[in-house]
Short mmCIF file of C-alpha atoms in Angstrom, two decimals:
data_model
loop_
_atom_site.label_atom_id
_atom_site.label_comp_id
_atom_site.label_asym_id
_atom_site.label_seq_id
_atom_site.Cartn_x
_atom_site.Cartn_y
_atom_site.Cartn_z
CA MET A 1 -104.49 -44.75 -152.07
CA PRO A 2 -103.23 -41.80 -150.16
CA GLN A 3 -102.11 -44.03 -147.32
CA ARG A 4 -102.25 -47.67 -146.33
CA PRO A 5 -105.66 -48.64 -145.03
CA HIS A 6 -105.43 -50.65 -141.67
CA ILE A 7 -107.48 -53.93 -142.45
CA ALA A 8 -108.12 -56.85 -140.38
CA TYR A 9 -109.39 -60.37 -141.47
CA LEU A 10 -111.42 -62.62 -139.34
CA ILE A 11 -111.55 -65.95 -140.79
CA GLU A 12 -112.18 -69.74 -140.29
CA PRO A 13 -108.61 -70.96 -141.59
CA ARG A 14 -109.88 -74.66 -141.76
CA PHE A 15 -112.13 -74.41 -144.50
CA PRO A 16 -111.34 -77.03 -147.14
CA GLY A 17 -111.33 -76.13 -150.71
CA GLY A 18 -112.18 -73.08 -152.18
CA THR A 19 -112.74 -70.74 -149.33
CA SER A 20 -109.31 -71.04 -147.84
CA ALA A 21 -107.60 -70.95 -151.36
CA ALA A 22 -109.50 -67.64 -151.91
CA VAL A 23 -108.62 -66.20 -148.85
CA ALA A 24 -104.87 -67.45 -149.31
CA ALA A 25 -104.86 -65.51 -152.68
CA GLU A 26 -106.33 -62.51 -151.59
CA LEU A 27 -103.49 -62.10 -148.59
CA ARG A 28 -101.08 -62.49 -151.17
CA ALA A 29 -102.67 -60.00 -153.44
CA VAL A 30 -103.62 -57.01 -150.81
CA GLU A 31 -99.94 -57.08 -149.52
CA PRO A 32 -98.77 -54.06 -151.67
CA LEU A 33 -101.55 -52.04 -150.38
CA VAL A 34 -101.93 -53.36 -146.73
CA ARG A 35 -100.28 -55.16 -144.09
CA PRO A 36 -103.25 -56.94 -142.65
CA ALA A 37 -103.85 -58.53 -139.11
CA VAL A 38 -105.19 -62.23 -139.77
CA HIS A 39 -107.48 -63.42 -136.68
CA ASP A 40 -108.55 -67.21 -136.28
CA ALA A 41 -112.35 -67.34 -135.56
CA ALA A 42 -111.62 -71.18 -134.34
CA SER A 43 -115.22 -72.09 -135.04
CA MET A 44 -117.29 -74.99 -133.77
CA MET A 45 -117.67 -76.11 -137.34
CA PHE A 46 -114.05 -77.46 -137.56
CA PRO A 47 -112.96 -78.28 -133.85
CA ASP A 48 -110.51 -80.85 -134.91
CA ARG A 49 -109.14 -80.00 -138.39
CA ALA A 50 -105.82 -78.41 -138.95
CA VAL A 51 -105.50 -75.00 -140.87
CA ALA A 52 -105.97 -75.43 -144.65
CA PRO A 53 -102.07 -76.09 -146.15
CA VAL A 54 -102.78 -73.31 -148.75
CA LEU A 55 -103.34 -70.80 -145.92
CA THR A 56 -100.55 -71.84 -143.82
CA ASP A 57 -98.04 -71.28 -147.12
CA ALA A 58 -99.59 -67.96 -147.56
CA LEU A 59 -99.20 -66.93 -144.02
CA THR A 60 -95.78 -68.36 -143.73
CA ASP A 61 -94.49 -66.72 -147.28
CA LEU A 62 -96.05 -63.42 -146.00
CA ALA A 63 -94.69 -63.44 -142.47
CA LEU A 64 -97.89 -62.85 -141.07
CA PRO A 65 -99.00 -64.40 -137.80
CA LEU A 66 -102.43 -66.13 -137.34
CA ILE A 67 -103.50 -64.37 -134.06
CA LEU A 68 -105.48 -66.76 -131.76
CA GLY A 69 -107.41 -66.06 -129.03
CA GLU A 70 -110.85 -64.25 -128.32
CA GLY A 71 -109.89 -60.79 -128.01
CA PRO A 72 -111.36 -57.85 -129.96
CA VAL A 73 -110.90 -57.40 -133.51
CA SER A 74 -110.28 -53.68 -134.53
CA ALA A 75 -109.49 -52.02 -137.73
CA GLU A 76 -110.68 -49.49 -140.48
CA MET A 77 -112.08 -52.46 -142.25
CA VAL A 78 -112.50 -56.08 -141.30
CA VAL A 79 -113.05 -58.52 -143.56
CA VAL A 80 -114.87 -61.94 -142.61
CA HIS A 81 -114.79 -64.75 -145.31
CA ASN A 82 -118.13 -67.33 -145.51
CA PRO A 83 -120.20 -66.47 -142.59
CA ALA A 84 -121.33 -70.30 -142.75
CA PHE A 85 -118.63 -71.09 -140.43
CA LEU A 86 -120.91 -69.66 -137.56
CA LYS A 87 -123.89 -72.18 -138.25
CA PHE A 88 -122.86 -74.70 -135.35
CA GLN A 89 -122.53 -71.99 -132.69
CA ALA A 90 -124.93 -69.09 -131.22
CA ASP A 91 -122.36 -66.38 -131.09
CA LEU A 92 -119.06 -65.23 -132.58
CA ARG A 93 -117.53 -65.20 -129.07
CA ARG A 94 -115.51 -62.01 -129.52
CA ARG A 95 -115.95 -58.17 -130.39
CA ILE A 96 -115.41 -56.42 -133.79
CA PHE A 97 -114.79 -52.71 -133.91
CA CYS A 98 -114.62 -50.94 -137.54
CA ARG A 99 -115.72 -48.45 -139.82
CA ASP A 100 -116.70 -51.00 -142.52
CA LEU A 101 -117.50 -54.70 -141.99
CA VAL A 102 -117.15 -56.90 -144.92
CA VAL A 103 -118.53 -60.21 -144.87
CA VAL A 104 -117.47 -62.12 -148.01
CA THR A 105 -120.30 -64.76 -149.29
CA HIS A 106 -118.86 -67.62 -150.48
CA GLU A 107 -121.88 -69.67 -150.44
CA ASN A 108 -125.02 -68.85 -152.23
CA PHE A 109 -127.62 -68.08 -149.75
CA LEU A 110 -130.30 -69.61 -151.83
CA ARG A 111 -130.55 -72.76 -153.54
CA ARG A 112 -133.18 -74.09 -156.49
CA GLY A 113 -136.78 -73.63 -155.07
CA ALA A 114 -135.70 -70.44 -153.12
CA VAL A 115 -134.61 -72.86 -150.31
CA GLU A 116 -131.89 -71.31 -147.63
CA ALA A 117 -128.29 -72.83 -148.35
CA PHE A 118 -127.79 -72.50 -144.72
CA ASP A 119 -129.24 -70.79 -141.67
CA ILE A 120 -128.24 -67.32 -143.03
CA GLY A 121 -130.20 -65.17 -140.69
CA LYS A 122 -128.48 -66.84 -137.75
CA CYS A 123 -124.80 -66.22 -138.76
CA LEU A 124 -125.49 -62.66 -139.80
CA ASP A 125 -127.28 -61.86 -136.77
CA ALA A 126 -124.20 -62.99 -134.63
CA LEU A 127 -122.13 -61.23 -136.51
CA ASP A 128 -124.18 -58.09 -136.26
CA ARG A 129 -124.57 -58.58 -132.40
CA ALA A 130 -120.77 -58.82 -132.47
CA SER A 131 -119.76 -55.77 -134.16
CA LEU A 132 -119.80 -52.22 -133.91
CA ALA A 133 -119.62 -50.34 -137.46
CA LEU A 134 -120.54 -47.54 -139.32
CA ALA A 135 -121.46 -49.82 -142.44
CA LYS A 136 -122.06 -53.46 -142.65
CA TRP A 137 -121.48 -55.07 -146.18
CA LEU A 138 -122.41 -58.37 -147.82
CA ALA A 139 -119.64 -58.80 -150.56
CA PRO A 140 -120.70 -61.50 -153.27
CA VAL A 141 -118.16 -63.21 -154.92
CA SER A 142 -119.91 -63.50 -158.44
CA PRO A 143 -123.08 -62.16 -160.44
CA SER A 144 -124.96 -65.48 -159.64
CA ASN A 145 -124.10 -64.98 -155.90
CA ARG A 146 -125.17 -61.61 -155.89
CA ALA A 147 -128.56 -62.86 -157.15
CA THR A 148 -129.36 -64.84 -154.32
CA ILE A 149 -128.44 -62.56 -151.85
CA GLU A 150 -130.48 -59.79 -153.25
CA THR A 151 -133.31 -62.32 -153.36
CA TRP A 152 -132.82 -63.40 -149.95
CA LEU A 153 -132.55 -59.52 -148.70
CA ALA A 154 -135.79 -58.79 -150.20
CA ALA A 155 -137.40 -61.21 -147.97
CA GLU A 156 -135.78 -59.86 -144.92
CA PRO A 157 -136.39 -56.39 -144.90
CA GLY A 158 -135.23 -55.91 -141.25
CA ARG A 159 -131.96 -57.55 -141.88
CA ALA A 160 -131.69 -55.55 -145.10
CA ARG A 161 -131.55 -52.54 -143.26
CA ARG A 162 -128.56 -53.39 -141.63
CA TRP A 163 -126.62 -55.03 -144.50
CA ARG A 164 -125.67 -53.23 -147.70
CA LEU A 165 -124.52 -55.38 -150.70
CA THR A 166 -121.00 -54.14 -152.03
CA PRO A 167 -121.45 -52.05 -155.18
CA THR A 168 -118.91 -54.68 -157.18
CA ASP A 169 -118.24 -58.22 -156.53
CA TRP A 170 -115.42 -59.30 -153.97
CA PHE A 171 -114.44 -61.86 -156.70
CA ASN A 172 -112.14 -64.74 -156.31
CA ILE A 173 -108.30 -63.93 -157.25
CA VAL A 174 -106.87 -66.22 -160.20
CA ASP A 175 -103.11 -65.62 -160.09
CA GLN A 176 -102.13 -69.15 -161.58
CA PRO A 177 -99.62 -69.23 -164.41
CA ARG A 178 -101.09 -69.25 -167.55
CA ARG A 179 -100.39 -72.63 -169.46
CA PRO A 180 -100.65 -72.96 -173.25
CA PRO A 181 -103.44 -74.99 -174.75
CA ALA A 182 -102.60 -78.53 -176.30
CA SER A 183 -101.33 -78.31 -179.61
CA CYS A 184 -103.24 -81.83 -180.28
CA PRO A 185 -106.29 -82.27 -177.66
CA ARG A 186 -107.34 -85.68 -176.82
CA ASP A 187 -110.66 -86.89 -175.38
CA ARG A 188 -108.78 -86.90 -171.71
CA ARG A 189 -111.71 -85.70 -168.98
CA GLY A 190 -111.09 -84.97 -165.72
CA ARG A 191 -113.28 -83.55 -162.52
CA LEU A 192 -111.98 -81.52 -159.59
CA SER A 193 -113.77 -80.74 -156.22
CA ARG A 194 -113.52 -81.44 -152.60
CA PRO A 195 -115.58 -84.36 -151.55
CA GLY A 196 -119.19 -84.05 -150.74
CA TRP A 197 -122.47 -85.10 -152.31
CA GLU A 198 -123.52 -81.79 -152.99
CA LYS A 199 -120.76 -81.39 -155.36
CA PHE A 200 -121.50 -84.45 -157.62
CA PRO A 201 -124.22 -84.80 -159.93
CA ALA A 202 -126.60 -87.75 -160.09
CA PRO A 203 -124.69 -91.02 -161.61
CA ALA A 204 -126.76 -91.00 -164.63
CA ASP A 205 -125.08 -87.29 -165.56
CA LEU A 206 -121.64 -88.63 -164.26
CA ASP A 207 -121.79 -91.62 -166.84
CA LEU A 208 -122.67 -88.83 -169.73
CA CYS A 209 -119.88 -86.81 -168.51
CA PHE A 210 -117.30 -89.62 -168.28
CA PRO A 211 -118.23 -92.57 -170.59
CA PRO A 212 -116.52 -95.60 -171.64
CA SER A 213 -115.72 -93.83 -174.87
CA ALA A 214 -113.26 -91.26 -173.49
CA GLU A 215 -109.37 -92.03 -173.53
CA ALA A 216 -109.33 -90.95 -170.11
CA ASN A 217 -111.78 -89.98 -167.10
CA LEU A 218 -110.28 -88.52 -163.86
CA ILE A 219 -112.29 -87.69 -160.96
CA LEU A 220 -110.23 -86.11 -158.19
CA GLY A 221 -111.85 -85.71 -154.85
CA ALA A 222 -113.91 -88.82 -155.45
CA ASP A 223 -113.78 -89.82 -151.63
CA HIS A 224 -117.70 -90.27 -151.65
CA LEU A 225 -117.86 -91.97 -154.92
CA LEU A 226 -115.22 -94.58 -153.12
CA GLY A 227 -117.00 -94.91 -150.10
CA ALA A 228 -120.15 -96.00 -151.94
CA GLY A 229 -118.78 -98.10 -154.09
CA LEU A 230 -120.07 -96.04 -156.93
CA ALA A 231 -117.09 -96.76 -159.81
CA ARG A 232 -117.05 -97.63 -163.11
CA PRO A 233 -114.04 -99.68 -164.64
CA HIS A 234 -113.18 -96.45 -167.05
CA TRP A 235 -113.07 -93.94 -164.05
CA ARG A 236 -109.90 -93.30 -162.13
CA LEU A 237 -111.03 -92.04 -158.70
CA VAL A 238 -108.75 -90.29 -156.50
CA PRO A 239 -109.30 -88.86 -153.06
CA PHE A 240 -108.88 -85.21 -152.48
CA GLY A 241 -105.58 -83.74 -151.63
CA THR A 242 -103.94 -86.99 -152.90
CA LEU A 243 -102.96 -85.98 -156.13
CA PRO A 244 -101.06 -82.26 -156.93
CA VAL A 245 -103.61 -79.91 -158.62
CA ALA A 246 -100.72 -79.47 -161.29
CA SER A 247 -100.68 -82.80 -161.87
CA PHE A 248 -104.23 -83.51 -162.05
CA PHE A 249 -104.45 -80.84 -164.66
CA GLY A 250 -101.65 -82.35 -166.54
CA GLU A 251 -103.43 -85.35 -167.43
CA ILE A 252 -106.38 -84.03 -169.03
CA ASP A 253 -107.23 -81.68 -171.51
CA PHE A 254 -111.26 -80.94 -170.77
CA LEU A 255 -112.52 -80.09 -167.27
CA VAL A 256 -116.19 -81.25 -166.82
CA HIS A 257 -117.69 -79.82 -164.15
CA PHE A 258 -121.61 -80.52 -162.80
CA THR A 259 -123.01 -80.27 -159.55
CA ALA A 260 -125.91 -82.04 -158.01
CA PRO A 261 -129.37 -80.22 -159.15
CA GLY A 262 -129.97 -78.57 -155.71
CA TRP A 263 -126.43 -77.17 -155.54
CA ARG A 264 -124.38 -74.31 -157.81
CA GLU A 265 -121.23 -73.09 -157.26
CA SER A 266 -121.30 -69.59 -156.44
CA PHE A 267 -118.03 -68.86 -158.11
CA GLY A 268 -116.27 -72.14 -159.25
CA ARG A 269 -112.50 -71.29 -158.57
CA VAL A 270 -111.52 -74.45 -159.83
CA LEU A 271 -112.98 -73.53 -163.33
CA ALA A 272 -110.94 -70.48 -163.53
CA GLU A 273 -107.86 -72.93 -162.08
CA GLY A 274 -108.83 -75.11 -165.19
CA ILE A 275 -108.69 -72.02 -167.96
CA ALA A 276 -105.54 -70.88 -166.31
CA ALA A 277 -104.10 -74.50 -166.71
CA GLY A 278 -104.65 -74.31 -170.68
CA LYS A 279 -108.16 -76.23 -170.86
CA VAL A 280 -111.38 -76.03 -172.18
CA VAL A 281 -113.89 -75.87 -169.23
CA LEU A 282 -117.16 -77.04 -169.32
CA SER A 283 -119.98 -76.64 -167.01
CA ASP A 284 -123.91 -75.84 -166.27
CA PRO A 285 -124.83 -72.54 -167.96
CA GLU A 286 -125.55 -70.86 -164.67
CA THR A 287 -122.13 -71.61 -163.35
CA ALA A 288 -120.71 -70.62 -166.74
CA SER A 289 -122.58 -67.19 -166.86
CA ASN A 290 -120.08 -66.27 -164.28
CA PHE A 291 -117.24 -66.23 -166.45
CA GLY A 292 -118.39 -64.35 -169.51
CA GLY A 293 -118.00 -66.98 -172.30
CA ALA A 294 -114.69 -68.55 -170.56
CA VAL A 295 -116.65 -71.30 -169.59
CA ILE A 296 -118.73 -73.06 -172.08
CA GLY A 297 -122.29 -73.73 -170.35
CA CYS A 298 -123.86 -76.92 -171.88
CA GLN A 299 -125.83 -80.17 -170.41
CA PRO A 300 -124.46 -83.43 -169.72
CA LEU A 301 -126.01 -84.80 -172.99
CA GLN A 302 -123.90 -82.27 -174.94
CA ILE A 303 -120.92 -83.20 -173.47
CA ASP A 304 -119.68 -85.72 -176.02
CA ALA A 305 -120.26 -83.73 -178.97
CA LEU A 306 -118.83 -80.51 -177.87
CA ILE A 307 -115.39 -82.61 -176.65
CA GLY A 308 -115.58 -84.36 -180.18
CA HIS A 309 -115.93 -80.92 -181.95
CA TYR A 310 -112.57 -79.44 -179.84
CA VAL A 311 -110.76 -82.79 -180.41
CA ALA A 312 -111.80 -82.82 -184.33
CA GLU A 313 -110.79 -78.97 -184.74
CA PRO A 314 -107.50 -77.95 -182.50
CA ALA A 315 -107.62 -74.78 -183.75
CA ALA A 316 -110.96 -74.09 -182.30
CA TYR A 317 -109.35 -75.73 -178.88
CA ARG A 318 -106.57 -73.51 -178.99
CA ASP A 319 -108.98 -70.25 -179.80
CA GLN A 320 -111.42 -71.09 -177.00
CA VAL A 321 -108.32 -71.28 -174.38
CA LEU A 322 -106.90 -68.22 -175.43
CA ARG A 323 -109.92 -66.47 -175.56
CA ALA A 324 -111.07 -67.63 -171.73
CA GLN A 325 -107.38 -67.05 -170.57
CA ALA A 326 -107.74 -63.38 -171.80
CA LEU A 327 -110.85 -63.16 -169.67
CA LEU A 328 -109.39 -64.24 -166.46
CA GLU A 329 -107.63 -60.95 -166.34
CA ARG A 330 -110.76 -59.52 -164.49
CA TYR A 331 -109.84 -61.85 -161.77
CA SER A 332 -106.27 -60.75 -161.51
CA PRO A 333 -104.55 -59.65 -158.49
CA ALA A 334 -104.36 -56.12 -159.77
CA ALA A 335 -107.94 -56.01 -160.55
CA PHE A 336 -108.55 -56.84 -157.11
CA ARG A 337 -106.39 -54.37 -155.63
CA GLN A 338 -107.89 -51.92 -158.00
CA MET A 339 -111.52 -52.98 -156.70
CA LEU A 340 -110.49 -52.68 -153.16
CA ALA A 341 -108.82 -49.07 -153.57
CA ALA A 342 -112.00 -47.99 -155.01
CA PHE A 343 -113.91 -49.59 -152.24
CA ALA A 344 -112.18 -48.11 -149.40
CA ALA A 345 -111.68 -44.58 -151.03
CA PRO A 346 -112.96 -41.78 -148.98
CA ALA A 347 -115.15 -40.40 -151.84
CA ARG A 348 -117.09 -43.82 -151.97
CA ARG A 349 -117.72 -43.99 -148.26
CA LEU A 350 -118.94 -40.49 -148.23
CA ALA A 351 -121.35 -41.36 -151.19
CA ALA A 352 -122.39 -44.81 -149.80
#
């Protein structure tokens, strides 16, 4: 860029899980390009929750203050992450003045059966009313996320006239150190997500993914399973946030991640983290498609055979991990800065 742009972030910094981790990684990645202002949206979604530790760490490391209050947010570009934080209030309660308003859509707009995932219109309308901008953008985090937004906009012509789709995805940044694959993988399986029933498949599918025959079955984020008494003697159930992620990955060789039938990950940040940690990652075909072959798409019934293959063929395990890690470069901080520079370029704005 010929000069450093002025960018402000308006975020709900209390989101657990992937949203806050993605924002923290983005702030770290853009620092060579911008010195962003970071504003606390302080929504009614999390009235009593503290700021996510991953964001606190990033703000401290970058010496960025979290700007409190309800004053206006003004910049060349204002980035809002995950508009779902507005679903429990009628208005944003502040004004936004910018050239480009970018709303990063961390959640799929539609679930299976074309059912809205949340009151999307209400959240976007609140941002629309609160902002004066030359262009208002919806920024998908993955190809599958983009598809749900395109379908939703096609049924909302009035809103489609006010909101454009960014030309490229506003992807999650994966900057974890690359760990080498195990030379002799074992049948040690794991699953990691924030708590929430929508994040978990049916018990029958959990049994297929984490059977007694496995050497280890570690489920981190199992708060709801523990609360409901849904446990098996061969499962190790750990509440969310009580085991360091690095320790979790150190105890498994295969990350197995399926969700409830009506829910799909919009990106699947934990899958990318599993690849970086040197693990073979398996998920449903739709979620796996976001990663271009880095994640193995399959069904729960196929898990045993696939894991058996990779345990018996360490070379195949190694090749899958190294190939997947090479594909992660498309989510690097450098790739994100390149995307942001292209999006903010004057020639792009004139052509839009």
